[in-house]
Each structure stands twice: as structure tokens, then as C-alpha cells.
Amino acid sequence: MTFDIDFVRAQFPAFETPALAGQAFFENAGGSYTCRQVVDRLTRFYTERKVQPYAPYEASRLAGAEMDEARRRLAAMLGVETDELSFGPSTTANTYVLAQAFAGMLGDGDAIVVTDQDHEANSGPWRRLADRGIEVREWQVNRETGSLETAALEALLDDRVRLVCFPHCSNVLGEINDVAAICRIAHAAGAVACVDGVSYVPHGLPDVGALGADIYLFSAYKTYGPHQGIMTIRRELGERLPNQAHHFNGDTLYKRFTPAGPDHAQVAACAGIADYVDALHHHHGGGEAPPRARAAAVSKLMRAQEIALLQPILDDLKDRNAVRLLGPADAARRAPTVALALEVAGEEMAARLAPHNVMAGGGDFYAQRPLAAVGVDPAHGVLRLSFVHYTSAAEVERAMSALDQLL
Ligand SMILES: Cc1ncc(COP(=O)(O)O)c(C=O)c1O
């Protein structure tokens, strides 16, 4: 069955509300619209289950069961064990806690690798380990293309390197990195790999188990869900890293790196992301299949739709004199997160698009290091037009013709 955009958009209340009517949304990489399944679960939790979970009375039992369901179903879709998946307030908070854990495990003589392609969330907390005597090595992008090349990583690795942190996809350059290959290189050198999947997962739930990422992070609020950070940690590593939670929670793998009490309602509502994936699978003719296979089939559908809309945009933008397109011009190699360096500052161009009913963002998107690395002044910033599978061809047409007029 071909991708049914009407069905897809019907799953998002934002497309039906008068408050947003006529607005074309192009800041999805900042935070996506929320699917109906998540909104419904959140509403049900707040109205029917807003009690302390995991107690013996019925409302509480249901609250706890829904929180467990979210972990179980998302873990199965990502190809990891249920207790290898945990929730935190955001990806930034999750990497902060993980960095504290690594600080407790590593010491003098140890080294880690970070990139200059990452959003600050998977960079700054790790770089601060230098204050604890850990050597921090920077895997730098190619200054011309913005790509992370594996030869440059290999040149940084030796038996002192214990951890390699890198993005699945940059939030300004858009390029999709070969996570499996990079994890293999890190593992061969005796290091573990921490992958920021925030800019990738809205475009398809990956098989984290098969990719080989020891830690994989993403943000539910950019993946059609509530404002939560989700991370997977491979059991062996999670058990080895020092516990960051209350001492009595240290024996439970999924609690070890969540020092904050969980946001019960939002954790429970994350099961709605799995509902949404299942609804797309079912509607597009998917039969009986295990969760990971359903997620893979839906990811393929989403990507095909995005690539079909993205390639003409890239073809249009790549040769314009007034525009510098960041990242690859081949849609298959990147996410539809399109950052443009223009004569006008990024924020100013976003403001000029607003009267055309195009909701876009401008600035540095907390990606100051990658922007500077490819020669864009972060203070000047970029215009970012980011979309996902639910974006329609008409919305793309609106954004491109508005941009055309303004240029
Ligand atoms: C690639 C990437 N990583 C990490 C983050 C931080 O995520 P959070 O807001 O959940 O801390 C963002 C947010 O924009 C991002 O785009």
C-alpha cells in the first residue's frame, strides 16, 4: 500500500485545531507535533490514574502497568531488552547523568572521544570530564563537507580510549552516520559507544541492538510523544557503571541512571508512540509481525515519503548563489532537517517566513560547534526547515515559494 498521508495527518490533533489552521510547520527537529495516541493516554492518565503508581489499588496498578507497558513496547521496537530502556527528563539531562557515571568509572590515563558534529547535549557534559583528569579527544568533521570520516576516528583511537560519543544524525548538517560501522571501530579499540539518536529517531525507529550502540539516546517530544528523554543502555555496561540513583534502586537496571523521580504520566504516555507505529503498520497493510519488524516496516515507509519530498528541495537549493545548503545534497543520505546559511541571520529569516504562515526556526540550535566547524558564525546562525513524514507536499510548496520570494 502507498503511504496514506491523510490517514497519517488524521493521527495528529494539531492538523485539526483551528489555532494552527493554515500554518505549515517546519520546526519539527525542535519538537514534533504529538500524535493522538499519546494525547489520549496522557489525558487518561491525568484524569483516571493520577495517583502514586505501583500500589495495590486499581488506579495505581493501572498507572504502573502503563508505565511498564511503555518501556516494554518501545524496547521491543528498538531491539533491546525491556530493562535496558529508561526514561529521564530530557536527553541533555540523561547525558549529564551518564557523564557523572563515567566520571566515577574512569580516571587518570583514560581517554574519551567526542565530536564537533554533535548537538551540545552529547558533547559538553562529556567534555567536562577533562576537569576530572580524563583526556578528551575531538573527532573533527571534514571542514568542507561537515562529514565525520571514520579514518579520522581511527587515528584518535588507542588502548586508552574507553568511550566514543557521536551523533546518529546532526541537527544542523542532517547527515546520517553509519552507526554500525562506527560502533564496530570503537569496539575493536576496546571502547564503548554512546550515540545521540535525537535527530534520527523521528524518521524511523532503529534496531539499536543490531547497530551495536552501547548507549542510545533520543527525545520523545521530537518523536510524536511527550517531553521525555529515552535512553537504552546495554546491560553489561549499565551494571558496570556506578549507580546514579537512590542506593536502594541500584539493583534495577532501568532505574540506575534516573536520579530524578520519573514523570509517571509522561512515561506512561510514551506507550502512545508504540500505538502510533502500530496504527501506521496496520493501516498500510502490515500483517502479524513482531514489534521490531513492525517498527522497521513503518520506518521504511516514513523514510521513503521523506526522501520523495526532500530530494527536489535539495536539488533546488544546492546551486543557488544566495544559499549555502549544509550537509549532503542526496536525500537518501540525510534527514529532512535542512539548515541554510544565508546573508540574512537565521532568526531574521525565520521571522520573515512567519507572515507567510511558515513556522520555521533560526539560530544555532545548540549546535554551535558543528556550525563553527563548517565556517558558519553561530551568532549569525542558520535558517532551519525541518520536516517529517506527516508533512504534506502542499506545505513544502508553501515553504519553498515563501523562501523563494524572500530570497
Ligand atoms: C541532536 C540533538 N541532540 C540532543 C538534543 C537535546 O535534547 P533534549 O532537549 O531532550 O535535551 C537535541 C535537541 O534539540 C538535538 O537536536
Short mmCIF file of C-alpha atoms and ligand atoms in Angstrom, two decimals:
data_model
loop_
_atom_site.label_atom_id
_atom_site.label_comp_id
_atom_site.label_asym_id
_atom_site.label_seq_id
_atom_site.Cartn_x
_atom_site.Cartn_y
_atom_site.Cartn_z
CA MET A 1 0.00 0.00 0.00
CA THR A 2 1.28 3.50 -0.73
CA PHE A 3 1.80 5.97 2.06
CA ASP A 4 -1.57 7.39 3.13
CA ILE A 5 -0.82 10.97 4.13
CA ASP A 6 -4.46 11.69 5.02
CA PHE A 7 -4.54 8.80 7.46
CA VAL A 8 -1.21 9.89 8.92
CA ARG A 9 -2.30 13.50 9.43
CA ALA A 10 -5.58 12.35 10.98
CA GLN A 11 -3.47 10.90 13.83
CA PHE A 12 -2.30 14.39 14.82
CA PRO A 13 -4.77 16.73 16.55
CA ALA A 14 -2.56 19.70 15.61
CA PHE A 15 -3.69 19.36 11.99
CA GLU A 16 -7.33 19.73 13.03
CA THR A 17 -7.17 22.52 15.55
CA PRO A 18 -8.30 25.97 14.33
CA ALA A 19 -5.41 27.51 16.30
CA LEU A 20 -2.91 26.08 13.80
CA ALA A 21 -5.03 26.04 10.66
CA GLY A 22 -3.18 27.18 7.56
CA GLN A 23 0.22 27.08 9.26
CA ALA A 24 2.94 24.98 7.66
CA PHE A 25 5.14 23.55 10.40
CA PHE A 26 8.87 23.34 9.65
CA GLU A 27 10.43 23.23 13.11
CA ASN A 28 9.88 19.53 13.67
CA ALA A 29 13.52 18.94 14.64
CA GLY A 30 12.88 21.28 17.57
CA GLY A 31 9.85 19.29 18.67
CA SER A 32 7.29 17.38 16.63
CA TYR A 33 3.53 17.52 16.86
CA THR A 34 2.14 14.95 19.29
CA CYS A 35 0.13 12.02 17.99
CA ARG A 36 -3.43 11.43 19.15
CA GLN A 37 -2.49 8.14 20.82
CA VAL A 38 -0.08 9.94 23.15
CA VAL A 39 -2.51 12.80 23.87
CA ASP A 40 -5.25 10.28 24.71
CA ARG A 41 -3.03 8.28 27.04
CA LEU A 42 -1.80 11.43 28.76
CA THR A 43 -5.36 12.68 29.25
CA ARG A 44 -6.48 9.29 30.59
CA PHE A 45 -3.57 9.15 33.00
CA TYR A 46 -4.20 12.67 34.32
CA THR A 47 -7.94 12.11 34.67
CA GLU A 48 -8.14 8.46 35.78
CA ARG A 49 -4.76 7.35 37.17
CA LYS A 50 -3.10 10.39 38.73
CA VAL A 51 -2.08 8.55 41.87
CA GLN A 52 1.18 7.10 43.13
CA PRO A 53 1.80 4.11 40.81
CA TYR A 54 2.64 0.50 41.78
CA ALA A 55 0.37 0.37 44.87
CA PRO A 56 -2.23 -2.42 45.26
CA TYR A 57 -5.37 -0.37 44.49
CA GLU A 58 -6.77 -0.46 40.95
CA ALA A 59 -5.99 3.07 39.71
CA SER A 60 -2.44 2.72 40.93
CA ARG A 61 -1.99 -0.75 39.49
CA LEU A 62 -3.14 0.54 36.09
CA ALA A 63 -0.81 3.55 36.33
CA GLY A 64 2.19 1.31 36.98
CA ALA A 65 1.14 -1.16 34.30
CA GLU A 66 1.00 1.62 31.70
CA MET A 67 4.46 2.86 32.66
CA ASP A 68 5.80 -0.69 32.31
CA GLU A 69 3.97 -1.10 29.02
CA ALA A 70 5.72 1.97 27.59
CA ARG A 71 9.14 0.57 28.45
CA ARG A 72 8.33 -2.94 27.27
CA ARG A 73 6.84 -1.94 23.91
CA LEU A 74 9.40 0.72 23.00
CA ALA A 75 12.29 -1.56 23.98
CA ALA A 76 10.88 -4.33 21.77
CA MET A 77 10.57 -1.92 18.85
CA LEU A 78 14.18 -0.78 19.34
CA GLY A 79 15.57 -4.31 19.60
CA VAL A 80 16.75 -4.09 23.22
CA GLU A 81 15.69 -5.78 26.48
CA THR A 82 12.89 -4.12 28.49
CA ASP A 83 15.11 -3.16 31.41
CA GLU A 84 17.79 -1.74 29.12
CA LEU A 85 15.45 1.18 28.35
CA SER A 86 14.91 4.07 30.74
CA PHE A 87 13.32 7.50 30.83
CA GLY A 88 14.68 10.80 32.04
CA PRO A 89 13.59 14.45 31.88
CA SER A 90 15.41 15.06 28.57
CA THR A 91 18.35 13.81 26.53
CA THR A 92 20.50 16.61 27.94
CA ALA A 93 19.67 15.50 31.49
CA ASN A 94 20.35 11.88 30.53
CA THR A 95 23.83 12.58 29.11
CA TYR A 96 24.59 14.72 32.16
CA VAL A 97 23.81 11.80 34.47
CA LEU A 98 25.72 9.35 32.27
CA ALA A 99 28.76 11.63 32.31
CA GLN A 100 28.67 11.60 36.13
CA ALA A 101 28.57 7.81 35.99
CA PHE A 102 31.56 7.62 33.63
CA ALA A 103 33.42 10.10 35.85
CA GLY A 104 33.05 7.54 38.62
CA MET A 105 34.38 4.71 36.47
CA LEU A 106 37.19 6.38 34.52
CA GLY A 107 40.29 8.06 35.84
CA ASP A 108 43.80 9.26 35.09
CA GLY A 109 45.18 7.68 31.96
CA ASP A 110 41.74 7.11 30.42
CA ALA A 111 40.56 8.98 27.34
CA ILE A 112 37.23 9.58 25.60
CA VAL A 113 36.33 10.78 22.11
CA VAL A 114 33.72 13.44 21.37
CA THR A 115 32.87 15.04 18.03
CA ASP A 116 32.36 18.57 16.76
CA GLN A 117 29.30 17.36 14.83
CA ASP A 118 27.16 16.79 17.93
CA HIS A 119 24.45 18.95 19.49
CA GLU A 120 25.86 20.29 22.77
CA ALA A 121 23.84 17.69 24.73
CA ASN A 122 26.15 14.86 23.63
CA SER A 123 29.27 17.00 23.81
CA GLY A 124 29.51 19.46 26.70
CA PRO A 125 28.78 17.03 29.57
CA TRP A 126 31.44 14.66 28.22
CA ARG A 127 34.00 17.40 27.59
CA ARG A 128 33.73 18.44 31.25
CA LEU A 129 35.27 15.09 32.20
CA ALA A 130 38.58 16.84 31.39
CA ASP A 131 38.16 18.54 34.80
CA ARG A 132 38.34 15.06 36.37
CA GLY A 133 41.66 14.20 34.72
CA ILE A 134 40.21 12.30 31.76
CA GLU A 135 41.71 13.11 28.37
CA VAL A 136 39.14 14.36 25.85
CA ARG A 137 39.94 13.87 22.17
CA GLU A 138 37.90 15.56 19.45
CA TRP A 139 36.84 13.70 16.32
CA GLN A 140 36.52 16.61 13.90
CA VAL A 141 34.31 16.83 10.85
CA ASN A 142 35.67 17.42 7.39
CA ARG A 143 35.63 21.25 7.22
CA GLU A 144 34.28 21.27 3.66
CA THR A 145 31.54 18.66 3.86
CA GLY A 146 30.74 18.53 7.57
CA SER A 147 31.06 14.73 7.46
CA LEU A 148 32.55 12.58 10.19
CA GLU A 149 35.07 10.34 8.46
CA THR A 150 35.97 7.04 10.07
CA ALA A 151 39.65 7.35 9.14
CA ALA A 152 39.83 10.42 11.39
CA LEU A 153 38.29 8.42 14.26
CA GLU A 154 40.70 5.54 13.78
CA ALA A 155 43.59 7.96 14.05
CA LEU A 156 42.35 9.01 17.51
CA LEU A 157 41.88 5.55 18.98
CA ASP A 158 44.30 3.62 21.13
CA ASP A 159 44.00 1.40 24.18
CA ARG A 160 43.41 4.39 26.47
CA VAL A 161 40.13 5.34 24.80
CA ARG A 162 37.18 3.97 26.81
CA LEU A 163 34.23 5.80 25.26
CA VAL A 164 33.31 7.23 21.84
CA CYS A 165 30.36 9.68 21.71
CA PHE A 166 28.85 10.64 18.36
CA PRO A 167 25.53 11.51 16.70
CA HIS A 168 23.39 9.22 14.58
CA CYS A 169 22.46 12.39 12.70
CA SER A 170 23.39 16.04 13.24
CA ASN A 171 20.59 18.50 13.96
CA VAL A 172 22.06 21.07 11.54
CA LEU A 173 24.05 19.05 8.99
CA GLY A 174 21.42 16.35 8.64
CA GLU A 175 23.82 13.62 7.53
CA ILE A 176 23.01 10.11 8.75
CA ASN A 177 26.14 8.46 10.12
CA ASP A 178 26.91 4.76 9.71
CA VAL A 179 26.37 3.91 13.36
CA ALA A 180 27.04 0.18 12.99
CA ALA A 181 30.41 0.79 11.32
CA ILE A 182 31.45 3.39 13.89
CA CYS A 183 30.43 1.13 16.79
CA ARG A 184 32.48 -1.70 15.30
CA ILE A 185 35.54 0.56 15.10
CA ALA A 186 35.04 1.75 18.71
CA HIS A 187 34.56 -1.80 19.98
CA ALA A 188 37.64 -3.08 18.13
CA ALA A 189 39.65 -0.49 20.05
CA GLY A 190 38.10 -1.62 23.36
CA ALA A 191 35.82 1.42 23.76
CA VAL A 192 32.06 1.63 24.24
CA ALA A 193 29.86 3.82 22.03
CA CYS A 194 27.31 6.45 23.09
CA VAL A 195 25.05 7.52 20.24
CA ASP A 196 22.81 10.59 20.18
CA GLY A 197 19.82 9.47 18.10
CA VAL A 198 17.66 12.55 18.80
CA SER A 199 17.76 13.85 15.22
CA TYR A 200 17.37 10.41 13.70
CA VAL A 201 14.58 8.57 15.54
CA PRO A 202 11.68 10.79 14.37
CA HIS A 203 12.50 9.48 10.90
CA GLY A 204 12.45 5.81 11.89
CA LEU A 205 12.95 3.67 14.99
CA PRO A 206 16.35 1.97 14.55
CA ASP A 207 17.34 -1.54 15.61
CA VAL A 208 19.61 -0.38 18.43
CA GLY A 209 20.59 -3.95 19.25
CA ALA A 210 21.78 -4.58 15.69
CA LEU A 211 23.55 -1.21 15.44
CA GLY A 212 25.68 -2.19 18.42
CA ALA A 213 25.31 1.11 20.31
CA ASP A 214 26.12 0.59 24.00
CA ILE A 215 24.14 3.72 24.82
CA TYR A 216 21.48 5.17 22.52
CA LEU A 217 19.57 8.34 23.35
CA PHE A 218 16.59 10.14 21.87
CA SER A 219 13.88 12.61 22.83
CA ALA A 220 10.23 11.50 22.87
CA TYR A 221 8.96 15.06 22.35
CA LYS A 222 10.60 15.11 18.92
CA THR A 223 9.22 11.63 18.19
CA TYR A 224 5.47 12.37 18.42
CA GLY A 225 5.43 11.90 22.20
CA PRO A 226 5.60 13.84 25.48
CA HIS A 227 8.60 15.78 26.84
CA GLN A 228 10.81 12.90 27.94
CA GLY A 229 14.32 11.69 27.17
CA ILE A 230 14.61 8.00 26.38
CA MET A 231 17.85 6.05 26.58
CA THR A 232 18.94 2.48 26.15
CA ILE A 233 21.99 1.14 27.97
CA ARG A 234 23.41 -2.29 27.24
CA ARG A 235 23.07 -4.44 30.35
CA GLU A 236 26.74 -5.25 30.81
CA LEU A 237 27.70 -1.56 30.67
CA GLY A 238 24.77 -0.42 32.82
CA GLU A 239 25.71 -2.86 35.55
CA ARG A 240 29.37 -1.85 35.41
CA LEU A 241 28.79 1.91 35.61
CA PRO A 242 28.27 3.25 39.14
CA ASN A 243 24.64 3.69 40.19
CA GLN A 244 23.41 7.31 39.99
CA ALA A 245 20.02 6.74 41.64
CA HIS A 246 19.00 6.15 45.28
CA HIS A 247 21.14 3.33 46.70
CA PHE A 248 18.13 1.01 47.06
CA ASN A 249 17.30 1.40 43.34
CA GLY A 250 20.76 0.38 42.21
CA ASP A 251 19.83 -3.25 41.58
CA THR A 252 17.22 -2.31 38.98
CA LEU A 253 18.94 -1.61 35.68
CA TYR A 254 16.32 0.80 34.32
CA LYS A 255 16.45 2.92 37.49
CA ARG A 256 20.22 3.25 37.83
CA PHE A 257 20.64 6.37 35.66
CA THR A 258 17.47 8.22 36.62
CA PRO A 259 18.20 10.12 39.82
CA ALA A 260 15.09 12.27 39.28
CA GLY A 261 11.78 10.66 40.18
CA PRO A 262 10.08 9.64 36.93
CA ASP A 263 7.30 11.73 35.39
CA HIS A 264 4.69 8.98 35.72
CA ALA A 265 2.11 10.38 33.31
CA GLN A 266 4.59 11.16 30.57
CA VAL A 267 6.38 7.84 30.87
CA ALA A 268 3.02 6.06 30.58
CA ALA A 269 2.00 8.23 27.61
CA CYS A 270 5.13 7.15 25.71
CA ALA A 271 3.31 3.86 25.02
CA GLY A 272 1.27 6.01 22.62
CA ILE A 273 4.33 6.26 20.36
CA ALA A 274 4.20 2.46 20.01
CA ASP A 275 0.42 2.66 19.42
CA TYR A 276 1.07 5.16 16.63
CA VAL A 277 3.69 2.99 14.96
CA ASP A 278 1.31 0.04 15.18
CA ALA A 279 -1.56 2.07 13.73
CA LEU A 280 0.59 3.05 10.73
CA HIS A 281 1.70 -0.53 10.29
CA HIS A 282 -1.81 -1.90 10.40
CA HIS A 283 -3.28 0.77 8.13
CA HIS A 284 -0.60 0.22 5.50
CA GLY A 285 -1.36 -3.48 5.23
CA GLY A 286 1.15 -4.84 7.72
CA GLY A 287 0.02 -8.24 8.96
CA GLU A 288 1.06 -10.16 12.05
CA ALA A 289 4.68 -9.35 12.82
CA PRO A 290 6.88 -8.93 15.90
CA PRO A 291 7.33 -5.38 17.28
CA ARG A 292 10.80 -4.87 15.82
CA ALA A 293 9.58 -5.90 12.36
CA ARG A 294 6.60 -3.54 12.64
CA ALA A 295 8.87 -0.66 13.59
CA ALA A 296 11.22 -1.47 10.71
CA ALA A 297 8.37 -1.55 8.17
CA VAL A 298 6.97 1.78 9.40
CA SER A 299 10.45 3.35 9.39
CA LYS A 300 10.85 2.32 5.76
CA LEU A 301 7.52 3.92 4.87
CA MET A 302 8.41 7.15 6.64
CA ARG A 303 11.82 7.38 5.02
CA ALA A 304 10.50 6.75 1.51
CA GLN A 305 7.94 9.52 1.96
CA GLU A 306 10.50 11.96 3.35
CA ILE A 307 13.07 11.24 0.65
CA ALA A 308 10.50 11.79 -2.11
CA LEU A 309 9.66 15.25 -0.71
CA LEU A 310 13.23 16.17 0.23
CA GLN A 311 15.17 15.47 -2.98
CA PRO A 312 13.51 18.22 -5.07
CA ILE A 313 14.14 20.72 -2.24
CA LEU A 314 17.82 19.84 -2.15
CA ASP A 315 18.05 19.99 -5.95
CA ASP A 316 16.52 23.44 -5.86
CA LEU A 317 18.69 24.81 -3.05
CA LYS A 318 22.07 23.32 -3.72
CA ASP A 319 23.04 25.50 -6.67
CA ARG A 320 21.56 28.82 -5.55
CA ASN A 321 24.08 31.61 -5.09
CA ALA A 322 22.27 33.21 -2.16
CA VAL A 323 22.04 29.97 -0.20
CA ARG A 324 24.55 27.64 1.39
CA LEU A 325 22.98 24.27 1.97
CA LEU A 326 24.60 22.44 4.88
CA GLY A 327 25.11 18.70 4.67
CA PRO A 328 24.59 16.26 1.80
CA ALA A 329 22.50 17.09 -1.27
CA ASP A 330 21.47 13.42 -1.59
CA ALA A 331 18.18 12.91 0.29
CA ALA A 332 18.90 9.24 0.97
CA ARG A 333 21.98 10.18 3.00
CA ARG A 334 20.29 12.64 5.29
CA ALA A 335 17.30 13.58 7.41
CA PRO A 336 14.90 16.26 6.14
CA THR A 337 16.46 18.70 8.60
CA VAL A 338 17.66 21.36 6.19
CA ALA A 339 19.85 24.15 7.54
CA LEU A 340 20.61 27.06 5.25
CA ALA A 341 23.31 29.67 5.75
CA LEU A 342 22.09 32.94 4.25
CA GLU A 343 23.20 36.53 4.06
CA VAL A 344 20.41 37.38 6.49
CA ALA A 345 20.75 35.94 10.01
CA GLY A 346 18.88 32.69 10.57
CA GLU A 347 16.48 34.10 13.16
CA GLU A 348 15.66 37.08 10.97
CA MET A 349 14.81 34.84 8.02
CA ALA A 350 12.58 32.70 10.24
CA ALA A 351 10.79 35.90 11.34
CA ARG A 352 10.27 36.89 7.70
CA LEU A 353 8.76 33.48 6.92
CA ALA A 354 6.22 33.72 9.74
CA PRO A 355 3.83 36.14 7.91
CA HIS A 356 3.79 33.60 5.07
CA ASN A 357 2.35 31.10 7.56
CA VAL A 358 5.55 29.08 7.61
CA MET A 359 6.67 28.12 11.11
CA ALA A 360 10.44 27.72 10.99
CA GLY A 361 13.35 28.34 13.32
CA GLY A 362 16.60 30.25 13.04
CA GLY A 363 19.73 30.39 15.17
CA ASP A 364 22.41 27.93 16.24
CA PHE A 365 20.11 25.19 17.57
CA TYR A 366 22.66 24.42 20.32
CA ALA A 367 24.90 23.14 17.54
CA GLN A 368 27.49 25.89 17.80
CA ARG A 369 30.41 23.53 17.38
CA PRO A 370 29.27 21.95 14.08
CA LEU A 371 28.28 25.32 12.64
CA ALA A 372 31.65 26.85 13.52
CA ALA A 373 33.40 23.74 12.17
CA VAL A 374 31.94 24.27 8.71
CA GLY A 375 32.58 28.01 8.76
CA VAL A 376 29.18 29.38 9.79
CA ASP A 377 29.23 32.00 12.55
CA PRO A 378 26.90 30.57 15.23
CA ALA A 379 25.85 34.12 16.19
CA HIS A 380 24.61 34.68 12.63
CA GLY A 381 23.08 31.23 12.65
CA VAL A 382 21.13 29.35 10.02
CA LEU A 383 17.54 29.07 8.90
CA ARG A 384 16.37 25.51 9.57
CA LEU A 385 13.48 23.95 7.69
CA SER A 386 12.87 20.58 9.26
CA PHE A 387 10.07 18.23 8.39
CA VAL A 388 8.93 14.65 8.92
CA HIS A 389 6.72 12.05 7.25
CA TYR A 390 3.46 13.86 8.13
CA THR A 391 4.47 16.98 6.24
CA SER A 392 2.45 17.37 3.04
CA ALA A 393 3.65 18.28 -0.45
CA ALA A 394 1.46 21.40 -0.24
CA GLU A 395 3.25 22.52 2.92
CA VAL A 396 6.62 22.01 1.27
CA GLU A 397 5.40 24.03 -1.70
CA ARG A 398 4.27 26.84 0.65
CA ALA A 399 7.64 26.96 2.43
CA MET A 400 9.68 26.85 -0.76
CA SER A 401 7.70 29.52 -2.55
CA ALA A 402 7.82 31.82 0.51
CA LEU A 403 11.58 31.32 0.71
CA ASP A 404 11.86 32.00 -2.99
CA GLN A 405 10.07 35.33 -2.65
CA LEU A 406 12.19 36.35 0.32
CA LEU A 407 15.45 35.47 -1.37
C1 LIG B 1 20.63 16.14 18.04
C2 LIG B 1 20.11 16.57 19.37
N1 LIG B 1 20.62 16.01 20.47
C3 LIG B 1 20.18 16.35 21.69
C4 LIG B 1 19.21 17.29 21.86
C5 LIG B 1 18.77 17.64 23.26
O1 LIG B 1 17.58 17.01 23.54
P1 LIG B 1 16.74 17.39 24.85
O2 LIG B 1 16.02 18.66 24.53
O3 LIG B 1 15.84 16.22 25.07
O4 LIG B 1 17.71 17.58 25.95
C6 LIG B 1 18.66 17.93 20.76
C7 LIG B 1 17.63 18.97 20.94
O5 LIG B 1 17.40 19.78 20.09
C8 LIG B 1 19.13 17.56 19.47
O6 LIG B 1 18.62 18.12 18.36
#
